[in-house]
Tab-separated table of C-alpha atoms and ligand atoms in Angstrom:
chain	number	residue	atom	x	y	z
A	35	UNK	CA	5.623	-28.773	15.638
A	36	UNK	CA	4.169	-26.279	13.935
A	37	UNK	CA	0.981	-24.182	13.335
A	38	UNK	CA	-0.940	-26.309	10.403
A	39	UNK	CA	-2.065	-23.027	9.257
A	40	UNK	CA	1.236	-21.918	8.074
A	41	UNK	CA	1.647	-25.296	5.623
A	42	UNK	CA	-0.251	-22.695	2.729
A	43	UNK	CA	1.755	-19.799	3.116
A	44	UNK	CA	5.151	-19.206	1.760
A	45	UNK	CA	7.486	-16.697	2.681
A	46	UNK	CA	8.296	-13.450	1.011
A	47	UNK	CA	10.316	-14.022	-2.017
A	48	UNK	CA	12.234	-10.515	-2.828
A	49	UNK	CA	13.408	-11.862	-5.809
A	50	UNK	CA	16.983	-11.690	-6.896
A	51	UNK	CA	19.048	-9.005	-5.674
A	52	UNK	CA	19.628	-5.836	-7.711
A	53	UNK	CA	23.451	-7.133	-8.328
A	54	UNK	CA	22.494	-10.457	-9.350
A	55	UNK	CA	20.184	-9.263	-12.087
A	56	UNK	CA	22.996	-6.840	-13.440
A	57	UNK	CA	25.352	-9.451	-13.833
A	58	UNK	CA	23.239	-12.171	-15.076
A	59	UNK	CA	21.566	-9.929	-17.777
A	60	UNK	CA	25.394	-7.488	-18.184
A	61	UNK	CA	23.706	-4.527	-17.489
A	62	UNK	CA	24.820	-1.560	-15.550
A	63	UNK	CA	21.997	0.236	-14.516
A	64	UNK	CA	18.556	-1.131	-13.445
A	65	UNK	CA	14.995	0.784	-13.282
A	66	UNK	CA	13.294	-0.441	-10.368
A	67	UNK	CA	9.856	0.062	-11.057
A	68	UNK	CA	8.180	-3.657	-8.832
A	69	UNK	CA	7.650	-2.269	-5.187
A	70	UNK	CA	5.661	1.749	-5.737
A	71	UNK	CA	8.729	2.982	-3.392
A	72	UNK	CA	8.869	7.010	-4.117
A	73	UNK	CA	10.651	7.405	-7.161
A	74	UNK	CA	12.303	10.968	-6.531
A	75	UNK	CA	13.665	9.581	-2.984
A	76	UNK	CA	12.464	11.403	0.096
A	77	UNK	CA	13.221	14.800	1.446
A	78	UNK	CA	16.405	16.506	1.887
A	79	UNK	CA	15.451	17.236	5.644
A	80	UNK	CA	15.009	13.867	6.394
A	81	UNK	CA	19.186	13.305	5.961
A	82	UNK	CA	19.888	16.586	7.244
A	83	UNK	CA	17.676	15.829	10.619
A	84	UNK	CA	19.341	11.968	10.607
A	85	UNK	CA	22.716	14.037	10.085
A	86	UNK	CA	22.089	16.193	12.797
A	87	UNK	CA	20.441	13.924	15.718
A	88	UNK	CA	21.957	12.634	19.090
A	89	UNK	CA	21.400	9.228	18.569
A	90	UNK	CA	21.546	7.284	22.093
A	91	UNK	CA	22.300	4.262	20.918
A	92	UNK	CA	21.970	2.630	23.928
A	93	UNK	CA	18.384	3.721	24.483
A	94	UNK	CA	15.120	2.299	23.879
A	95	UNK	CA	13.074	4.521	21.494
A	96	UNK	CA	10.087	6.666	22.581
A	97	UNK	CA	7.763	4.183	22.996
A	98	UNK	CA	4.873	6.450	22.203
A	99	UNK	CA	5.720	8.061	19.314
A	100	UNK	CA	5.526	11.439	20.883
A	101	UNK	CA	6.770	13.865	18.247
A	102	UNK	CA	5.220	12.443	15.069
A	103	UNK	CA	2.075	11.757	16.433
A	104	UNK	CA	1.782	15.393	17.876
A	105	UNK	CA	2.683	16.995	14.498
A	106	UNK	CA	0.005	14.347	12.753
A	107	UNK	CA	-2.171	15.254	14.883
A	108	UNK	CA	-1.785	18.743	14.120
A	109	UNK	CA	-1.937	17.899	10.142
A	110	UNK	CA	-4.620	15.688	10.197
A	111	UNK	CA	-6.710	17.083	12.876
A	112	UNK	CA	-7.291	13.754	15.064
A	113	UNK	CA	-6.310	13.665	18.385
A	114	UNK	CA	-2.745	12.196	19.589
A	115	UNK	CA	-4.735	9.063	20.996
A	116	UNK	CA	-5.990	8.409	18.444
A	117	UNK	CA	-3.143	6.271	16.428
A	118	UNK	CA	-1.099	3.876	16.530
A	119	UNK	CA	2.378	3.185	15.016
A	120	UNK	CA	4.010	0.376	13.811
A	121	UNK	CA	7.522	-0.940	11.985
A	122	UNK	CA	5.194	-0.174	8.718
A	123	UNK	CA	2.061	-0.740	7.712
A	124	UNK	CA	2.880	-4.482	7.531
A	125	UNK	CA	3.091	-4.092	11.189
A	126	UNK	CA	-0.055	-2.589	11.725
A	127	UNK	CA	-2.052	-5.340	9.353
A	128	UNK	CA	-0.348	-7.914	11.224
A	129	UNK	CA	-1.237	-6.292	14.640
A	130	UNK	CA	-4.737	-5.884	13.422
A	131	UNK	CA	-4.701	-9.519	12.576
A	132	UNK	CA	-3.311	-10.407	16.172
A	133	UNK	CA	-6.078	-8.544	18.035
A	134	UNK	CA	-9.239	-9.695	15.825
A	135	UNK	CA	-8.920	-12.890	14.590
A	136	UNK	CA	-8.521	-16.223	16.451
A	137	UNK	CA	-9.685	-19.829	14.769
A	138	UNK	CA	-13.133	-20.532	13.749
A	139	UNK	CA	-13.137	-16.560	12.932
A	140	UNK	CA	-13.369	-15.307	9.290
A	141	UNK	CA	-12.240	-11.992	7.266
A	142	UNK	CA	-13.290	-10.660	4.054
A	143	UNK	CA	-11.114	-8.881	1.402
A	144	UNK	CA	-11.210	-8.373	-2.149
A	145	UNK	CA	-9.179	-10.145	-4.837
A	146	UNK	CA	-6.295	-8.923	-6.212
A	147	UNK	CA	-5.726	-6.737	-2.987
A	148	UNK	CA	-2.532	-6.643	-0.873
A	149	UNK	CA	-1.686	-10.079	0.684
A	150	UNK	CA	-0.398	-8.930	3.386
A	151	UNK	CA	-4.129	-9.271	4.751
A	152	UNK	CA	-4.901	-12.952	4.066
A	153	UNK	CA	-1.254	-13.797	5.037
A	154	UNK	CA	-1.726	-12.661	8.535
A	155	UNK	CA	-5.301	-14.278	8.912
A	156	UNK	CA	-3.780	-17.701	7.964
A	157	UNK	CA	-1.250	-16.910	10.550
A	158	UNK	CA	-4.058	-16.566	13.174
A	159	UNK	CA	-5.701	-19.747	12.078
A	160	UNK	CA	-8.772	-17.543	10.633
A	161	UNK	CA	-10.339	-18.226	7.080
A	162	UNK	CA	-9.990	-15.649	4.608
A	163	UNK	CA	-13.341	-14.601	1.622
A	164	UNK	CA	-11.902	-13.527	-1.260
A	165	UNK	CA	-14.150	-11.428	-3.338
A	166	UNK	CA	-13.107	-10.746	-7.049
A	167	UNK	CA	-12.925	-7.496	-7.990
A	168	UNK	CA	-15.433	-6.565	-10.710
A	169	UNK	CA	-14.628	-6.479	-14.310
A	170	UNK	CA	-13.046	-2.140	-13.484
A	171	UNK	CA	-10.484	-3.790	-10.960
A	172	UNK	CA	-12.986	-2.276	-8.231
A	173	UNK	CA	-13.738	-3.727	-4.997
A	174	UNK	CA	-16.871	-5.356	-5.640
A	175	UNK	CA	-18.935	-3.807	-2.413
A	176	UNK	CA	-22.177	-5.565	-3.059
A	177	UNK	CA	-20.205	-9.202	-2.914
A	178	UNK	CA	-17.627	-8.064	0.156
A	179	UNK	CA	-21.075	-7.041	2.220
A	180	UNK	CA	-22.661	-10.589	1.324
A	181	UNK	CA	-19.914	-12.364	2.449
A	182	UNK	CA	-20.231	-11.190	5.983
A	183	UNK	CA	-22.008	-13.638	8.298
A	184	UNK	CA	-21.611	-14.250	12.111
A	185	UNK	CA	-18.122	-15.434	11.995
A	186	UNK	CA	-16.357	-12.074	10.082
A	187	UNK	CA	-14.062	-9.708	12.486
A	188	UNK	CA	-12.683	-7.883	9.696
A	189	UNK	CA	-13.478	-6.509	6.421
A	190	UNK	CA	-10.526	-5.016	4.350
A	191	UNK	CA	-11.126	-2.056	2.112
A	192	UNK	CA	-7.863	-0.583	0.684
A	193	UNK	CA	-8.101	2.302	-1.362
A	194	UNK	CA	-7.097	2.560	-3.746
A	195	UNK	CA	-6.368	-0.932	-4.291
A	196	UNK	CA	-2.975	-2.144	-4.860
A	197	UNK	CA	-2.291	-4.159	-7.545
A	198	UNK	CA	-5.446	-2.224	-9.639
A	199	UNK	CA	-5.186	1.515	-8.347
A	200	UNK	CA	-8.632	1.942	-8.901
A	201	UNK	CA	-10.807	3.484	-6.021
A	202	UNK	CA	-14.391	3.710	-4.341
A	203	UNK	CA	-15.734	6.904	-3.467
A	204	UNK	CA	-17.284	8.905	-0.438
A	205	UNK	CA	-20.834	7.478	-1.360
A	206	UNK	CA	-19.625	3.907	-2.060
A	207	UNK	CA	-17.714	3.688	1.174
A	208	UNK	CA	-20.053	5.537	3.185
A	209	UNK	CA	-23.157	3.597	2.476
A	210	UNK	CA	-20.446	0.189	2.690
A	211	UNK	CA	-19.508	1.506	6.452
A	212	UNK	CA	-23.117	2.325	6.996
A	213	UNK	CA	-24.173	-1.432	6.716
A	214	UNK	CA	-21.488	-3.480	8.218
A	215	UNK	CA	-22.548	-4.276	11.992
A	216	UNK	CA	-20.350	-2.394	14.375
A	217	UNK	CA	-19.024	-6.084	15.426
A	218	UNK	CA	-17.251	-6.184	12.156
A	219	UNK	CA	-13.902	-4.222	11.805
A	220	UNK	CA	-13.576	-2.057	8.648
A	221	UNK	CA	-10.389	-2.010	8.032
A	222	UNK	CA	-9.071	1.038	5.178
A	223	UNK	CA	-5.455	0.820	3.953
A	224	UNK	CA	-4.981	4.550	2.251
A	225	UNK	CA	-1.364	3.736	1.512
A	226	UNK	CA	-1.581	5.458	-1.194
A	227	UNK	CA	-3.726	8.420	-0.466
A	228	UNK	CA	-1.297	11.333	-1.354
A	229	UNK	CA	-1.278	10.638	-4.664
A	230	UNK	CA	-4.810	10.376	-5.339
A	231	UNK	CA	-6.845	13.398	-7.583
A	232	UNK	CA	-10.332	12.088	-7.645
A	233	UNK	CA	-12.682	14.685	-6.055
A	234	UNK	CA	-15.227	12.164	-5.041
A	235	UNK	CA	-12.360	10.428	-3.129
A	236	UNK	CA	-13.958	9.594	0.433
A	237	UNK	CA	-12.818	11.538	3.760
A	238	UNK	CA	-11.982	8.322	5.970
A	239	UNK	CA	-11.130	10.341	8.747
A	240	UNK	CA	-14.644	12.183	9.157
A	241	UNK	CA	-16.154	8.219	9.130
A	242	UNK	CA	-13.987	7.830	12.060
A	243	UNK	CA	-16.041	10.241	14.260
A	244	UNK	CA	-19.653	8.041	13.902
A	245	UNK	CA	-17.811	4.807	13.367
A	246	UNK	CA	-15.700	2.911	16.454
A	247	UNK	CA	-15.109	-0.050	14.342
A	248	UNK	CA	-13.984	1.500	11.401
A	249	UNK	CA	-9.802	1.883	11.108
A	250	UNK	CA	-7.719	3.686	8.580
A	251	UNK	CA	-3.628	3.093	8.023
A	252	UNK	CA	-1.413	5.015	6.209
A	253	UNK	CA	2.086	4.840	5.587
A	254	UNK	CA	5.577	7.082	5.146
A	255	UNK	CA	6.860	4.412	2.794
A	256	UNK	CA	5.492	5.858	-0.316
A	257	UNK	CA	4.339	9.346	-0.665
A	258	UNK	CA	7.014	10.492	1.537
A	259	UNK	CA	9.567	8.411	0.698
A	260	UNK	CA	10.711	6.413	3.587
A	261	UNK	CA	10.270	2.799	2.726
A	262	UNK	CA	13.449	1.860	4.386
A	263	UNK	CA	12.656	3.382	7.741
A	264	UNK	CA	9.389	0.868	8.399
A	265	UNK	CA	7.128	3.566	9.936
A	266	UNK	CA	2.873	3.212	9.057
A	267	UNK	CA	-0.115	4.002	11.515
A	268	UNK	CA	-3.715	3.398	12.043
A	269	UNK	CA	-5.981	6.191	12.987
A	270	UNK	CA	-9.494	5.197	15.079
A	271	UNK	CA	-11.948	5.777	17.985
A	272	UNK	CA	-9.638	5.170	21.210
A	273	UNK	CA	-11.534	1.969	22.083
A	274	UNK	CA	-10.055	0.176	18.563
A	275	UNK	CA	-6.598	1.427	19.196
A	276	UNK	CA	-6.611	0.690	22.653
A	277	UNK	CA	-6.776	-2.671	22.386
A	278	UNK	CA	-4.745	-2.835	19.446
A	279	UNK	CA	-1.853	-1.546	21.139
A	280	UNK	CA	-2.393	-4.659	23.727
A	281	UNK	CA	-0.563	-6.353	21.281
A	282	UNK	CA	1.841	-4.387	20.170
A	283	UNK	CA	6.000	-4.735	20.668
A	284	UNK	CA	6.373	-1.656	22.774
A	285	UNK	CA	9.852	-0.503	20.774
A	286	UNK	CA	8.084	-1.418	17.598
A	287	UNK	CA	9.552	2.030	15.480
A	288	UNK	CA	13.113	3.094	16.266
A	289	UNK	CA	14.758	6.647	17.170
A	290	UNK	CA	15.721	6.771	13.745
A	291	UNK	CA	12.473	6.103	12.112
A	292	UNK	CA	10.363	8.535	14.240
A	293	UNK	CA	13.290	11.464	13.836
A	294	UNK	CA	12.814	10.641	9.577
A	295	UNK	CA	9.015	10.469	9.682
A	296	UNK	CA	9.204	13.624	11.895
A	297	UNK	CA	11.348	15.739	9.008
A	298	UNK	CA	9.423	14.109	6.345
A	299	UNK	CA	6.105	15.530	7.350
A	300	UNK	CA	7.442	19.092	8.242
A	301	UNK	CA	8.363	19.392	4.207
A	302	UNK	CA	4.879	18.954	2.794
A	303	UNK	CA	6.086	20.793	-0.156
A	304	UNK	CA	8.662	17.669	-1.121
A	305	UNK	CA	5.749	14.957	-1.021
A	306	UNK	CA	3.282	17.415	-3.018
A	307	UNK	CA	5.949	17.946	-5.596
A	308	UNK	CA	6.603	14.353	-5.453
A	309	UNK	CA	2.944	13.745	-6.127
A	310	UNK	CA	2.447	16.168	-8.879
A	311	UNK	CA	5.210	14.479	-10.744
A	312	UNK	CA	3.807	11.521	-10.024
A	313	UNK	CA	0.471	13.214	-12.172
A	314	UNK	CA	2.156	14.241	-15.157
A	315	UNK	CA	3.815	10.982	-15.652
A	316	UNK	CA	1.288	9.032	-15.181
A	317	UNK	CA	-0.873	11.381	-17.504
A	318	UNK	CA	1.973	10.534	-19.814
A	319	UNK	CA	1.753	7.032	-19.696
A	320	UNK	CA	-2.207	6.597	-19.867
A	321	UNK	CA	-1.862	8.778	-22.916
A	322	UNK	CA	0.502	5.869	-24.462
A	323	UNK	CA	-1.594	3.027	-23.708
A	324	UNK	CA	-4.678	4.659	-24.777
A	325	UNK	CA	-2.932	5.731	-28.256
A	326	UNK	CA	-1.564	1.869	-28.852
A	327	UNK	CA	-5.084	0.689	-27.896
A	328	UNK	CA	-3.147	-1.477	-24.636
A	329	UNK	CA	-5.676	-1.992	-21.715
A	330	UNK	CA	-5.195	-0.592	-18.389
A	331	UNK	CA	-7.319	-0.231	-15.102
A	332	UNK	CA	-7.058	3.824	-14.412
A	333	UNK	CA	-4.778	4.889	-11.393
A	334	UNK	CA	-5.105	7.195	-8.414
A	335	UNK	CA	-1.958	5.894	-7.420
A	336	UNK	CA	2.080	5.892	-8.134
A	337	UNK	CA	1.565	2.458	-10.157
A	338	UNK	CA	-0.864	1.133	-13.052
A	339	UNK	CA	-1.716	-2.110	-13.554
A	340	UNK	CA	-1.476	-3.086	-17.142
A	341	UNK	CA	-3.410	-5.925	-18.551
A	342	UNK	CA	-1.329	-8.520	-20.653
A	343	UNK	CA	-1.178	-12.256	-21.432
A	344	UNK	CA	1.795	-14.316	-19.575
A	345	UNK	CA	2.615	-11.374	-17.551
A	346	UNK	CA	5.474	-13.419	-16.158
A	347	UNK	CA	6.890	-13.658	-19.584
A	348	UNK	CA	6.600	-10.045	-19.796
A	349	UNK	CA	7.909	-9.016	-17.045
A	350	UNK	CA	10.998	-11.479	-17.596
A	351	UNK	CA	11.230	-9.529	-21.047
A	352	UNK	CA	11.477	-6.379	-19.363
A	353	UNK	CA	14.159	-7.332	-16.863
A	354	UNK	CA	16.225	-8.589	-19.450
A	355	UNK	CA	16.003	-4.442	-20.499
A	356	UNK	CA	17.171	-3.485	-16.689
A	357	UNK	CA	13.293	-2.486	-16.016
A	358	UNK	CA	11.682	-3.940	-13.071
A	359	UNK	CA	7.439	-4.678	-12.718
A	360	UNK	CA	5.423	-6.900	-10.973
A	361	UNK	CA	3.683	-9.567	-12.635
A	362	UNK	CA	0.434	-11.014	-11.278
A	363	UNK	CA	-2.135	-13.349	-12.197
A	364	UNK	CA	-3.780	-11.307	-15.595
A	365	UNK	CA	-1.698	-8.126	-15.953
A	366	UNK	CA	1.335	-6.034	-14.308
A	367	UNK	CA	1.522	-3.848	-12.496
A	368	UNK	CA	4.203	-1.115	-12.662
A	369	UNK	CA	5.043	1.799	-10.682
A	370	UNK	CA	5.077	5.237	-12.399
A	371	UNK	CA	8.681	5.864	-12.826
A	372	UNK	CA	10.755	9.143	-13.652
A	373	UNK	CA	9.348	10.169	-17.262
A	374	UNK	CA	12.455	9.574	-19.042
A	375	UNK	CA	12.703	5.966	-17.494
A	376	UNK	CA	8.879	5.357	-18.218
A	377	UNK	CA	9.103	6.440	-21.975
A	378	UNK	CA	11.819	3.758	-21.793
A	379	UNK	CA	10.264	1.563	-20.417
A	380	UNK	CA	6.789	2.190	-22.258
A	381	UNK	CA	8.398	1.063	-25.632
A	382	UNK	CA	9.723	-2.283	-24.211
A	383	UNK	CA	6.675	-2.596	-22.674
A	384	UNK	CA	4.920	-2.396	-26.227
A	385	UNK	CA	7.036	-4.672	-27.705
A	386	UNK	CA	6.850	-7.363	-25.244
A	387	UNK	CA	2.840	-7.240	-25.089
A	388	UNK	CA	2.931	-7.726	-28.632
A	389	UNK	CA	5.192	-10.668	-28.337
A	390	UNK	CA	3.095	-11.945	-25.818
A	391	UNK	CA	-0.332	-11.860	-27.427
A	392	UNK	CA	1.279	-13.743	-30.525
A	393	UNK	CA	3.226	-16.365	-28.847
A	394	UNK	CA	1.065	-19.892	-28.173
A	395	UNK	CA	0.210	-19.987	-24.338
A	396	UNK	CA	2.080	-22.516	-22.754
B	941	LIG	C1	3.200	-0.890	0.425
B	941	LIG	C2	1.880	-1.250	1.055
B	941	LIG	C3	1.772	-1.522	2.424
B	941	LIG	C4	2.953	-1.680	3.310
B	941	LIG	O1	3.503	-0.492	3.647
B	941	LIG	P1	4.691	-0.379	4.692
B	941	LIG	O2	4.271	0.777	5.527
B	941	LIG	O3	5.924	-0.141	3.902
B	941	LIG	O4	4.772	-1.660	5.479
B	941	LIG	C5	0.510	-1.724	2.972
B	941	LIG	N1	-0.596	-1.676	2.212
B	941	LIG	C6	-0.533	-1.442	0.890
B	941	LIG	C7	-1.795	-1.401	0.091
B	941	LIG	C8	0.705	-1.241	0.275
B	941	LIG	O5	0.754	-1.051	-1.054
């Protein structure tokens, strides 16, 4: 009955629920530090403009967006057609997916990226080339380019890359975009682009102008805040987003979610505040690692990615504590919390890595 493609994928597993975890471990406050959500909440305007709204209920949203994509347009000087909204940037990638990949079609991304990508492609019966990441946690470029042949559609860069935060700069990227036929789809997820401080970081936007196949998606669900709203958009060449929107739900963001993006991004000052925070604590936190000699890949980004042994066992360790981080396959990554919580959380951190790296692996 159904797809065969979907036999390999399982659905999202949130875990257990904040309560559960309280009660099963007697604790009565938990850090959660597993998801990169915005730390110091979003801005004040955003309740006050919720507070203050004529709801209508009984209406369909504004199916175009109207108001944020005017003021984006204004902030990121691109013009209103150009973008494209969706319930999140899991939306979007799953839009993307819809519109460029059928069977028999493939996509390259690197690996450990966000898996939101190859999840979508196995929906749409495509096959997905992972490409390590090089020894930095970097995309590896050189590899991702090889890998395209006549069947790729889509090539997906994000940057930086979540779980590693590490980056690739204006040259990198450029020279990339430069050599991928314009049959191919570039694809750049700048989730988290707010929060980078790299001066060599690459201007996506100006690639747009001399690029119709390249696509770049941002979100409001981190720097600003709004995770709980579901609002992310791609910005392209109208041609891309066009026929993008061919396949989009037309109601796909709600009243509410446009009026909190809206407020979020007319108090610029809260997300740069947010993000310079973000900075210190981070600054903070490599400093720690560095000084007990624990590897890390270095962050542009609200999270790190710390390299252990059983990262599972460490993260379990940490829970226990009322801290929350995401274990993957060689390391865990955690987002950067408030620097009270983080100094917290650094010392159980310490303590479990060196539990780990003396225990026999399993
Ligand atoms: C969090 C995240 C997303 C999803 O963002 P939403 O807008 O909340 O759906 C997409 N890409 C990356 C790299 C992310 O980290």
């Amino acid at each position: 009955m159904f797809k065969p493609n979907l036999t390999d994928l399982r659905a999202y597993d949130p875990g257990p629920s904040i309560e559960d975890i309280k009660k099963a471990y007697g604790l009565n406050r938990i850090v959660k530090l597993d998801s990169n959500e915005n730390v110091y909440g979003a801005s004040p305007r955003v309740a006050e403009a919720i507070a203050k709204a004529v709801l209508l209920p009984a209406l369909y949203p504004d199916c175009r967006d109207t108001e944020v994509r005017s003021e984006l347009s204004k902030l990121l000087g691109v013009k209103p057609e150009q973008f494209l909204f969706g319930c999140g940037l899991d939306e979007i990638i799953a839009l993307i997916s819809r519109a460029l990949l059928a069977p028999g079609d493939s996509m390259v991304m690197a690996w450990p990226t966000f898996y939101e990508y190859y999840c979508h492609a196995q929906i749409e019966g495509a096959s997905t080339k992972k490409i390590p990441c090089d020894k930095d946690g970097r995309h590896d470029l050189k590899a991702m380019f090889a890998a395209i042949d006549s069947s790729t559609k889509v090539v997906w860069i994000c940057n930086p890359n979540n779980p590693t935060g590490t980056y690739i700069n204006e040259k990198e990227l450029s020279d990339f975009v430069r050599q991928v036929p314009e049959n191919v789809a570039v694809i750049i997820d700048e989730d988290y682009i707010d929060f980078v401080t790299a001066a060599d970081f690459p201007n996506s936007l100006r690639l747009l102008e001399n690029h119709p196949n390249v696509l770049v998606l941002r979100t409001f669900s981190k720097s600003y805040g709004l995770a709980s709203f579901r609002i992310g958009y791609a910005v392209g060449q109208r041609r891309l987003i066009d026929e993008i929107d061919k396949v989009r739900p037309p109601f796909n963001t709600t009243r509410l979610s446009q009026i909190a993006a809206y407020a979020a991004l007319k108090d610029q000052e809260f997300m740069k505040e947010c993000t310079r925070k973000n900075r210190e604590v981070l600054a903070m936190t490599t400093a720690y690692l560095d000084e007990k000699k624990i590897p890390y890949y270095p962050s542009q980004t609200n999270f790190i990615f710390v390299k252990a042994r059983d990262p599972k066992g460490v993260a379990e360790k940490c829970r226990k504590q009322g801290f929350l981080i995401n274990p993957f396959q060689d390391g865990i990554r955690i987002t950067i919390g408030k620097k009270e919580d983080m100094q917290d959380l650094l010392k159980i951190l310490e303590q479990a890595l060196t539990e780990a790296s003396v225990e026999p692996t399993a």
